[in-house]
Short mmCIF file of C-alpha atoms and ligand atoms in Angstrom, two decimals:
data_model
loop_
_atom_site.label_atom_id
_atom_site.label_comp_id
_atom_site.label_asym_id
_atom_site.label_seq_id
_atom_site.Cartn_x
_atom_site.Cartn_y
_atom_site.Cartn_z
CA MET A 611 -177.03 109.00 -160.66
CA ARG A 612 -175.97 107.42 -157.98
CA VAL A 613 -176.96 107.55 -154.17
CA TYR A 614 -173.17 106.79 -153.05
CA ASP A 615 -171.86 109.98 -155.13
CA ILE A 616 -174.74 112.27 -153.61
CA ILE A 617 -173.85 111.56 -149.99
CA GLU A 618 -169.86 111.78 -151.17
CA LYS A 619 -170.68 114.76 -151.96
CA LYS A 620 -172.61 116.39 -148.97
CA ARG A 621 -169.83 114.74 -146.80
CA ASN A 622 -167.47 116.76 -148.74
CA LYS A 623 -169.32 119.85 -148.05
CA LYS A 624 -170.55 120.56 -151.84
CA ALA A 625 -173.99 121.80 -152.54
CA LEU A 626 -176.41 119.45 -154.21
CA THR A 627 -178.67 119.93 -157.02
CA LYS A 628 -182.33 120.00 -157.23
CA GLU A 629 -181.95 116.77 -159.59
CA GLU A 630 -179.75 115.05 -157.31
CA ILE A 631 -182.23 115.80 -153.90
CA GLU A 632 -185.29 115.17 -156.00
CA PHE A 633 -183.46 111.56 -156.75
CA VAL A 634 -183.09 110.72 -153.06
CA ILE A 635 -186.41 111.64 -152.18
CA THR A 636 -188.43 109.81 -155.03
CA GLY A 637 -186.00 106.78 -154.33
CA LEU A 638 -186.75 106.87 -150.36
CA VAL A 639 -189.89 106.86 -150.71
CA ASP A 640 -190.70 103.99 -153.77
CA GLY A 641 -188.04 102.24 -151.52
CA SER A 642 -185.29 101.73 -154.19
CA ILE A 643 -182.82 103.66 -152.10
CA PRO A 644 -182.28 102.03 -148.41
CA ASP A 645 -182.50 103.66 -145.25
CA TYR A 646 -178.96 103.13 -144.41
CA GLN A 647 -178.08 105.32 -147.13
CA VAL A 648 -180.67 108.32 -146.69
CA SER A 649 -179.33 108.01 -142.65
CA SER A 650 -175.59 108.63 -143.74
CA LEU A 651 -176.68 111.52 -146.21
CA ILE A 652 -179.11 112.88 -143.25
CA MET A 653 -175.59 112.98 -141.05
CA ALA A 654 -173.74 114.82 -143.84
CA ILE A 655 -176.76 117.23 -143.84
CA TYR A 656 -176.52 117.45 -140.13
CA LEU A 657 -172.84 118.12 -139.84
CA ASN A 658 -172.51 120.45 -143.31
CA GLY A 659 -175.52 122.06 -143.35
CA MET A 660 -177.17 123.42 -146.85
CA ASN A 661 -178.22 126.51 -148.41
CA ASP A 662 -181.05 127.90 -149.11
CA LYS A 663 -181.52 126.82 -152.38
CA GLU A 664 -180.76 123.07 -151.26
CA VAL A 665 -183.31 123.15 -148.46
CA THR A 666 -185.86 124.82 -150.73
CA TYR A 667 -185.22 121.83 -153.15
CA LEU A 668 -185.48 119.63 -150.18
CA THR A 669 -188.61 121.20 -148.77
CA ASP A 670 -190.19 121.28 -152.67
CA ALA A 671 -189.40 117.35 -153.03
CA MET A 672 -190.59 116.57 -149.62
CA ALA A 673 -193.82 118.59 -149.95
CA HIS A 674 -194.52 116.37 -153.90
CA SER A 675 -193.90 113.03 -152.16
CA GLY A 676 -197.14 113.06 -151.51
CA ASP A 677 -200.82 114.82 -151.57
CA MET A 678 -200.68 118.37 -152.51
CA MET A 679 -203.69 120.42 -151.49
CA ASN A 680 -204.43 123.47 -153.45
CA LEU A 681 -206.54 125.77 -150.96
CA GLU A 682 -205.98 128.76 -153.23
CA GLU A 683 -207.91 126.85 -155.80
CA LEU A 684 -210.60 125.86 -153.61
CA PHE A 685 -210.84 129.39 -151.46
CA GLY A 686 -208.76 131.99 -152.81
CA ASN A 687 -206.64 133.70 -150.09
CA THR A 688 -206.37 131.33 -147.15
CA ILE A 689 -204.03 132.20 -144.38
CA ASP A 690 -202.22 129.81 -141.99
CA LYS A 691 -200.30 130.00 -138.63
CA HIS A 692 -197.82 127.52 -137.53
CA SER A 693 -196.08 127.40 -134.21
CA THR A 694 -192.91 125.54 -133.87
CA GLY A 695 -194.38 124.00 -130.49
CA GLY A 696 -194.71 124.95 -127.02
CA VAL A 697 -195.89 124.31 -123.61
CA GLY A 698 -199.22 125.60 -123.11
CA ASP A 699 -199.55 126.78 -126.61
CA LYS A 700 -203.32 127.42 -127.34
CA THR A 701 -203.41 130.23 -129.33
CA SER A 702 -204.76 128.61 -132.19
CA LEU A 703 -208.02 128.16 -130.70
CA ILE A 704 -208.09 132.05 -130.09
CA ILE A 705 -206.81 133.54 -133.15
CA CYS A 706 -208.46 131.03 -135.80
CA PRO A 707 -211.71 132.68 -134.75
CA ILE A 708 -210.51 136.41 -134.66
CA VAL A 709 -209.24 136.44 -137.87
CA ALA A 710 -212.19 134.43 -139.43
CA SER A 711 -214.64 136.77 -137.83
CA LEU A 712 -212.79 139.39 -139.71
CA GLY A 713 -213.10 137.93 -143.31
CA CYS A 714 -209.82 135.87 -143.53
CA LYS A 715 -210.21 132.15 -144.46
CA VAL A 716 -208.59 129.67 -142.05
CA ALA A 717 -209.04 125.91 -143.98
CA LYS A 718 -206.62 124.38 -141.06
CA MET A 719 -205.18 121.09 -141.09
CA SER A 720 -203.88 120.44 -137.29
CA GLY A 721 -201.27 117.88 -135.85
CA LYS A 722 -201.95 115.78 -132.37
CA GLY A 723 -199.34 116.60 -129.50
CA LEU A 724 -196.54 114.48 -129.09
CA GLY A 725 -193.85 114.47 -126.26
CA PHE A 726 -193.72 117.80 -123.77
CA THR A 727 -196.05 119.69 -126.28
CA GLY A 728 -199.47 119.62 -126.87
CA GLY A 729 -201.35 119.49 -130.30
CA THR A 730 -204.68 121.66 -131.19
CA ILE A 731 -206.37 118.71 -132.54
CA ASP A 732 -206.21 117.00 -128.93
CA LYS A 733 -207.42 120.20 -127.26
CA LEU A 734 -210.40 120.59 -129.84
CA ASP A 735 -211.14 116.40 -129.18
CA SER A 736 -211.57 117.68 -125.73
CA ILE A 737 -214.76 119.42 -126.77
CA PRO A 738 -217.67 116.88 -126.18
CA HIS A 739 -218.86 115.94 -129.58
CA PHE A 740 -216.46 118.08 -131.56
CA LYS A 741 -215.52 116.01 -134.99
CA THR A 742 -211.75 116.65 -136.17
CA SER A 743 -212.22 114.44 -139.02
CA ILE A 744 -215.02 115.40 -141.05
CA SER A 745 -215.19 114.74 -144.87
CA LYS A 746 -213.70 116.97 -147.68
CA ASP A 747 -216.83 118.28 -148.82
CA GLU A 748 -217.87 119.06 -145.08
CA PHE A 749 -214.50 120.95 -144.65
CA ILE A 750 -214.63 122.97 -148.15
CA ARG A 751 -218.73 123.86 -147.33
CA GLN A 752 -217.54 124.90 -143.94
CA VAL A 753 -214.84 127.25 -144.80
CA ASN A 754 -217.16 128.73 -147.38
CA ASP A 755 -219.93 129.41 -145.20
CA ILE A 756 -218.11 130.60 -141.95
CA ASN A 757 -214.36 131.07 -142.98
CA ILE A 758 -212.96 128.62 -140.55
CA SER A 759 -212.69 124.74 -140.16
CA ILE A 760 -209.81 122.83 -138.21
CA ILE A 761 -209.12 119.56 -138.99
CA SER A 762 -206.92 116.46 -138.38
CA GLN A 763 -204.08 116.14 -141.12
CA THR A 764 -205.55 113.64 -143.37
CA GLY A 765 -204.25 111.83 -146.63
CA ASN A 766 -200.70 111.28 -147.36
CA ILE A 767 -199.05 114.74 -146.56
CA ALA A 768 -195.44 114.71 -147.01
CA PRO A 769 -194.73 111.03 -146.57
CA ALA A 770 -191.34 111.64 -147.29
CA ASP A 771 -191.10 113.73 -144.10
CA LYS A 772 -192.63 110.99 -142.24
CA LYS A 773 -189.48 108.77 -143.06
CA ILE A 774 -186.85 111.32 -142.89
CA TYR A 775 -188.34 112.36 -139.34
CA ALA A 776 -188.29 108.79 -137.95
CA ILE A 777 -184.74 108.21 -139.52
CA ARG A 778 -183.73 111.52 -137.87
CA ASP A 779 -185.31 110.34 -134.66
CA ILE A 780 -183.05 107.33 -134.17
CA THR A 781 -179.75 108.91 -135.67
CA ALA A 782 -179.23 111.95 -133.46
CA THR A 783 -180.34 114.23 -136.24
CA VAL A 784 -183.14 115.93 -135.04
CA SER A 785 -181.80 119.18 -134.14
CA SER A 786 -180.58 120.40 -137.55
CA ILE A 787 -181.90 123.88 -138.57
CA PRO A 788 -182.26 122.80 -142.29
CA LEU A 789 -183.61 119.56 -141.58
CA ILE A 790 -186.30 121.23 -139.13
CA ALA A 791 -187.13 124.16 -141.53
CA SER A 792 -187.65 121.59 -144.47
CA SER A 793 -189.62 119.06 -142.11
CA ILE A 794 -192.28 121.77 -141.27
CA MET A 795 -192.27 123.74 -144.70
CA SER A 796 -192.86 120.45 -146.48
CA LYS A 797 -196.04 120.10 -144.66
CA LYS A 798 -197.27 123.69 -145.30
CA ILE A 799 -196.36 123.77 -148.70
CA ALA A 800 -198.39 120.65 -149.24
CA ALA A 801 -201.40 122.23 -147.48
CA GLY A 802 -201.50 124.72 -149.99
CA ASP A 803 -202.02 128.03 -148.15
CA LYS A 804 -200.95 131.24 -149.61
CA ASN A 805 -200.32 133.36 -146.41
CA ILE A 806 -198.34 131.75 -143.69
CA LEU A 807 -197.26 133.35 -140.22
CA LEU A 808 -194.74 130.87 -138.42
CA ASP A 809 -194.29 131.43 -134.64
CA VAL A 810 -190.77 130.43 -134.12
CA LYS A 811 -190.67 129.49 -130.11
CA VAL A 812 -187.56 130.24 -128.22
CA GLY A 813 -186.78 129.13 -124.91
CA SER A 814 -186.77 126.66 -121.81
CA GLY A 815 -189.97 125.19 -123.44
CA ALA A 816 -189.16 125.08 -127.37
CA PHE A 817 -187.20 123.44 -129.44
CA MET A 818 -184.97 126.20 -130.15
CA LYS A 819 -183.12 127.31 -126.85
CA THR A 820 -181.40 130.43 -128.18
CA LYS A 821 -182.28 133.54 -130.22
CA LYS A 822 -179.81 132.92 -132.53
CA ASP A 823 -181.16 129.77 -133.37
CA ALA A 824 -184.39 130.68 -133.73
CA THR A 825 -183.58 133.48 -135.86
CA GLU A 826 -181.53 131.08 -138.11
CA LEU A 827 -184.64 128.73 -138.44
CA ALA A 828 -187.05 131.66 -138.73
CA THR A 829 -185.45 132.97 -141.48
CA LYS A 830 -184.47 129.92 -143.19
CA MET A 831 -188.46 129.07 -143.33
CA VAL A 832 -189.54 132.27 -144.55
CA ASN A 833 -186.89 132.12 -147.23
CA ILE A 834 -187.97 128.39 -148.31
CA GLY A 835 -191.68 129.85 -148.48
CA LYS A 836 -190.86 132.83 -150.38
CA ASN A 837 -188.83 130.68 -152.59
CA LEU A 838 -191.83 128.74 -153.35
CA GLY A 839 -194.33 131.65 -154.03
CA LYS A 840 -195.98 132.00 -150.38
CA ASN A 841 -196.49 135.55 -148.79
CA MET A 842 -194.26 134.61 -145.48
CA MET A 843 -193.62 136.36 -141.94
CA ALA A 844 -192.14 134.98 -138.81
CA ILE A 845 -192.40 136.08 -135.38
CA ILE A 846 -189.85 134.91 -132.90
CA THR A 847 -191.77 134.70 -129.38
CA ASN A 848 -190.62 133.85 -125.69
CA MET A 849 -191.32 130.02 -124.60
CA ASP A 850 -189.09 130.42 -121.18
CA GLU A 851 -192.39 129.85 -119.37
CA PRO A 852 -195.19 128.17 -120.20
CA LEU A 853 -197.89 130.22 -122.41
CA GLY A 854 -200.92 131.64 -119.95
CA ASN A 855 -201.69 129.39 -116.78
CA ASN A 856 -203.32 126.43 -118.08
CA ILE A 857 -201.47 123.04 -119.41
CA GLY A 858 -203.60 120.19 -120.79
CA ASN A 859 -206.41 119.97 -123.30
CA SER A 860 -209.75 120.95 -121.86
CA LEU A 861 -208.01 122.73 -119.27
CA GLU A 862 -206.62 125.16 -122.51
CA VAL A 863 -210.00 125.09 -124.21
CA ILE A 864 -211.16 127.24 -120.95
CA GLU A 865 -208.53 129.54 -121.21
CA ALA A 866 -208.86 130.09 -124.90
CA ILE A 867 -212.55 131.03 -124.29
CA GLU A 868 -211.72 133.47 -121.57
CA ILE A 869 -209.29 135.34 -123.78
CA LEU A 870 -212.34 135.09 -126.45
CA LYS A 871 -214.43 136.88 -123.62
CA GLY A 872 -211.80 139.75 -123.27
CA LYS A 873 -210.68 138.23 -119.86
CA GLY A 874 -207.86 135.89 -119.06
CA ASN A 875 -203.92 135.85 -118.66
CA LYS A 876 -202.36 139.19 -119.90
CA ASP A 877 -199.20 137.82 -121.85
CA LEU A 878 -201.39 135.23 -123.48
CA ARG A 879 -204.16 137.97 -124.81
CA GLU A 880 -201.34 140.07 -125.92
CA LEU A 881 -199.46 137.58 -127.70
CA CYS A 882 -202.60 136.56 -129.47
CA ILE A 883 -203.12 139.95 -130.72
CA ILE A 884 -199.99 140.31 -132.18
CA LEU A 885 -200.08 137.25 -134.00
CA ALA A 886 -203.91 137.70 -135.33
CA SER A 887 -203.14 141.30 -136.16
CA ASN A 888 -200.46 139.76 -138.28
CA MET A 889 -202.20 137.37 -140.05
CA VAL A 890 -204.98 139.85 -140.91
CA MET A 891 -202.43 142.11 -142.07
CA LEU A 892 -200.94 139.74 -144.39
CA SER A 893 -203.96 138.07 -145.89
CA LYS A 894 -205.72 141.39 -146.25
CA ASP A 895 -202.69 143.40 -147.39
CA ILE A 896 -203.18 146.28 -144.70
CA SER A 897 -201.08 148.01 -142.60
CA TYR A 898 -200.31 146.60 -138.97
CA ASP A 899 -202.17 149.15 -137.00
CA GLU A 900 -205.49 148.99 -138.83
CA ALA A 901 -205.37 144.96 -138.47
CA ASN A 902 -204.58 145.57 -135.00
CA LYS A 903 -207.65 147.78 -134.31
CA MET A 904 -209.89 145.43 -136.16
CA VAL A 905 -208.81 142.60 -134.00
CA ILE A 906 -209.04 144.08 -130.85
CA ASP A 907 -212.60 145.03 -132.05
CA SER A 908 -213.28 141.77 -132.64
CA ILE A 909 -212.82 140.77 -128.99
CA LYS A 910 -214.14 143.77 -127.74
CA SER A 911 -217.65 143.34 -129.42
CA GLY A 912 -217.93 139.90 -128.86
CA LYS A 913 -217.55 138.59 -132.63
CA ALA A 914 -214.61 136.49 -132.03
CA LEU A 915 -216.26 134.56 -129.45
CA ASP A 916 -219.65 134.05 -131.96
CA LYS A 917 -217.14 132.78 -134.47
CA PHE A 918 -215.94 130.30 -132.08
CA ARG A 919 -219.33 129.23 -131.06
CA GLU A 920 -220.28 128.76 -134.56
CA PHE A 921 -217.06 126.85 -135.44
CA VAL A 922 -217.79 124.29 -132.37
CA HIS A 923 -221.27 124.27 -133.47
CA TYR A 924 -220.39 123.40 -137.36
CA GLN A 925 -218.09 120.87 -136.16
CA TYR A 926 -220.79 119.10 -134.11
CA GLY A 927 -219.40 120.38 -130.81
CA ASP A 928 -221.41 121.40 -127.90
CA PRO A 929 -221.00 125.30 -127.94
CA ASN A 930 -222.85 125.11 -124.67
CA ILE A 931 -219.08 124.66 -123.13
CA ILE A 932 -218.60 128.72 -123.48
CA ASN A 933 -221.04 129.34 -120.71
CA ASN A 934 -220.66 126.03 -118.77
CA TYR A 935 -217.11 124.58 -118.42
CA ASP A 936 -218.50 121.74 -116.38
CA LEU A 937 -219.60 120.30 -119.54
CA LEU A 938 -215.60 119.79 -120.45
CA PRO A 939 -213.96 116.43 -119.09
CA LYS A 940 -212.25 116.75 -115.98
CA SER A 941 -210.34 114.65 -114.10
CA LYS A 942 -210.91 112.51 -111.02
CA TYR A 943 -208.41 114.00 -108.78
CA SER A 944 -206.81 117.42 -107.96
CA TYR A 945 -203.67 118.31 -105.93
CA GLU A 946 -202.37 121.29 -104.90
CA VAL A 947 -198.90 122.23 -105.29
CA ILE A 948 -197.44 124.43 -102.14
CA ALA A 949 -194.57 126.89 -102.01
CA THR A 950 -191.94 125.69 -99.43
CA LYS A 951 -190.84 129.28 -99.27
CA SER A 952 -191.16 132.50 -99.76
CA GLY A 953 -190.25 135.30 -102.20
CA TYR A 954 -190.38 135.58 -106.20
CA ILE A 955 -190.62 132.82 -108.93
CA THR A 956 -187.54 133.34 -110.92
CA LYS A 957 -187.09 130.40 -113.32
CA ILE A 958 -189.52 127.78 -114.52
CA ASN A 959 -188.45 125.05 -116.90
CA SER A 960 -190.95 124.85 -119.23
CA GLU A 961 -190.10 121.61 -120.80
CA GLU A 962 -190.23 119.90 -117.55
CA ILE A 963 -193.97 121.34 -116.63
CA GLY A 964 -194.84 120.15 -120.31
CA LYS A 965 -193.62 116.43 -119.12
CA ILE A 966 -195.09 116.96 -116.11
CA ALA A 967 -198.63 117.65 -117.91
CA ASN A 968 -197.57 114.21 -119.52
CA ILE A 969 -197.43 112.19 -116.47
CA LEU A 970 -200.57 113.27 -115.39
CA GLY A 971 -202.20 112.20 -118.63
CA ALA A 972 -202.51 115.09 -120.65
CA GLY A 973 -200.08 114.06 -123.37
CA ARG A 974 -198.74 111.00 -125.05
CA ASN A 975 -195.32 109.24 -125.45
CA THR A 976 -196.43 107.59 -128.35
CA MET A 977 -198.91 108.01 -130.94
CA ASP A 978 -201.10 105.12 -129.72
CA ASP A 979 -201.19 106.20 -126.16
CA LYS A 980 -204.85 107.39 -125.07
CA ILE A 981 -205.30 111.10 -123.61
CA ASP A 982 -206.91 112.34 -120.57
CA TYR A 983 -208.60 115.15 -121.74
CA GLY A 984 -209.26 116.50 -118.25
CA ALA A 985 -205.67 116.30 -116.85
CA GLY A 986 -203.13 119.28 -116.84
CA ILE A 987 -201.94 121.66 -114.92
CA ILE A 988 -203.25 125.35 -113.59
CA MET A 989 -200.44 127.50 -112.84
CA HIS A 990 -201.38 129.84 -110.16
CA LYS A 991 -197.86 131.35 -109.75
CA LYS A 992 -195.66 132.84 -112.98
CA LEU A 993 -192.16 134.50 -113.55
CA ASN A 994 -191.97 137.18 -111.12
CA ASP A 995 -195.15 136.50 -109.29
CA ARG A 996 -194.79 136.58 -105.28
CA VAL A 997 -195.15 133.69 -103.46
CA LYS A 998 -195.67 133.04 -99.71
CA LYS A 999 -194.60 129.85 -97.87
CA GLY A 1000 -197.61 127.42 -97.72
CA GLU A 1001 -199.30 128.95 -100.74
CA VAL A 1002 -200.94 127.01 -103.62
CA ILE A 1003 -198.71 127.86 -106.67
CA ALA A 1004 -200.31 125.17 -108.90
CA THR A 1005 -203.54 122.50 -108.79
CA LEU A 1006 -202.54 119.45 -110.74
CA TYR A 1007 -205.29 117.44 -112.51
CA SER A 1008 -205.36 113.83 -113.19
CA SER A 1009 -207.29 110.39 -112.94
CA LYS A 1010 -204.21 108.80 -111.57
CA LYS A 1011 -204.05 108.86 -107.81
CA ASP A 1012 -200.34 108.37 -107.02
CA LEU A 1013 -198.88 111.73 -108.39
CA THR A 1014 -195.29 111.73 -105.95
CA ASP A 1015 -193.37 111.71 -109.32
CA ALA A 1016 -195.19 114.81 -110.86
CA PHE A 1017 -195.06 116.75 -107.12
CA ASP A 1018 -191.24 116.11 -106.91
CA LYS A 1019 -190.68 117.22 -110.70
CA TYR A 1020 -192.96 120.23 -110.45
CA GLY A 1021 -191.13 121.77 -107.23
CA SER A 1022 -188.00 121.00 -109.17
CA SER A 1023 -188.71 122.91 -111.98
CA ILE A 1024 -189.55 126.31 -110.56
CA VAL A 1025 -187.27 128.02 -108.53
CA ILE A 1026 -188.20 130.64 -105.91
CA GLY A 1027 -185.62 133.33 -105.62
CA LYS A 1028 -185.29 136.52 -103.28
CA THR A 1029 -185.92 139.30 -106.30
CA LYS A 1030 -187.65 139.69 -108.80
CA ILE A 1031 -185.68 139.15 -112.43
CA LYS A 1032 -185.62 140.75 -115.56
CA LYS A 1033 -188.90 139.08 -117.55
CA PRO A 1034 -187.82 138.23 -121.11
CA LYS A 1035 -190.12 140.04 -123.88
CA LEU A 1036 -192.65 138.25 -125.18
CA VAL A 1037 -191.93 138.94 -128.87
CA LEU A 1038 -188.04 138.69 -129.38
CA GLY A 1039 -187.89 139.64 -133.40
CA TYR A 1040 -189.60 139.90 -136.67
CA ILE A 1041 -188.65 138.08 -139.90
CA LYS A 1042 -190.17 139.47 -143.13
N1 LIG B 2369 -191.88 119.55 -135.89
C1 LIG B 2369 -191.79 119.07 -137.45
O1 LIG B 2369 -192.70 119.17 -138.19
N2 LIG B 2369 -190.80 118.56 -137.82
C2 LIG B 2369 -189.29 118.75 -137.18
O2 LIG B 2369 -188.34 118.71 -137.66
C3 LIG B 2369 -189.24 119.94 -135.82
C4 LIG B 2369 -190.78 120.19 -135.33
#
């Protein structure tokens, strides 16, 4: 087999076979195929796409390029939720304890944030003494004892994806639906959960800017998972404004605890209940209504909050944060953003808001950047909220003193109009 022929075949819009795809992935990882040939093939895939069979073969080959976890063998029926990334998305901190309190097993490996979206691991790392790296034995014991552990991605998970992603990043080929689908799903397949719920975000703060693209991506990922023996479902959710009011690591932990206490932002609570109900439905094979009742009861009764406390304690974190938010990191300075005119908030550029959180110190631009865990934004006003000239619309937290850049950007990320807009729905569709 020759890579040249495989590139030529894809260039000519023909479907690749399982053997051809495996040949390329093996050669990429062992170094026998140079990056420039893989780059060329990736560009051909970007331009000509891949059918469901090809994407499944690619995903499976990338998953098998490194360690494969077998969570089914270890714990039986585990459930994972994966979000394609958004601004202020702290849903994992909320829904994982909820579903674990209902007997579902969550053995989750999560990532750190990069660019304008945050990562669950950074949020957990903002809890004093919390350990996101624990031994495999501790991880197994914890899931068996309390149904939940969330750790930083360890080992050699899908190394082919790392290489391909690095090539895509410098060859203008990131935004390809088959390549995004296989990238995300290869890591999910390697992680080894039986049940997977995907939260595919669409809007100004997401990778997918249109519902059409989000639906195509969700459908591809659901099909890949099903073809590889997983119990799959995807929910397409809106990201035209950041999720909840708080953006930034410790600020998001506070907001997650508020939801677990039955309080907090209405949209965030509603979305978490929908996601958690679907996870319980998938993993217990019961009706949505039954699962939804259980989820609501878990929050109302305090069972979900108790599970969060137990989870934090088990991973060496300080559970006293639940009743004393002052124990969480706080940036040295806070600044208020004031409305320059009266009206309603009619547009929020979520990606820009994510970038502002980065400028404040809440995120990183390269994997080696250090995070300021207390930095971030509290948005006091969201879409369709009425504002008066001179009113505080947001508070920015940072350890940096000069925030002219962040202020200017916040002002130009928000539009204040005369009348309310038709607010987009929280859930835009389901793919099963
Ligand atoms: N997340 C991933 O893991 N891969 C992509 O290609 C895009 C988002």
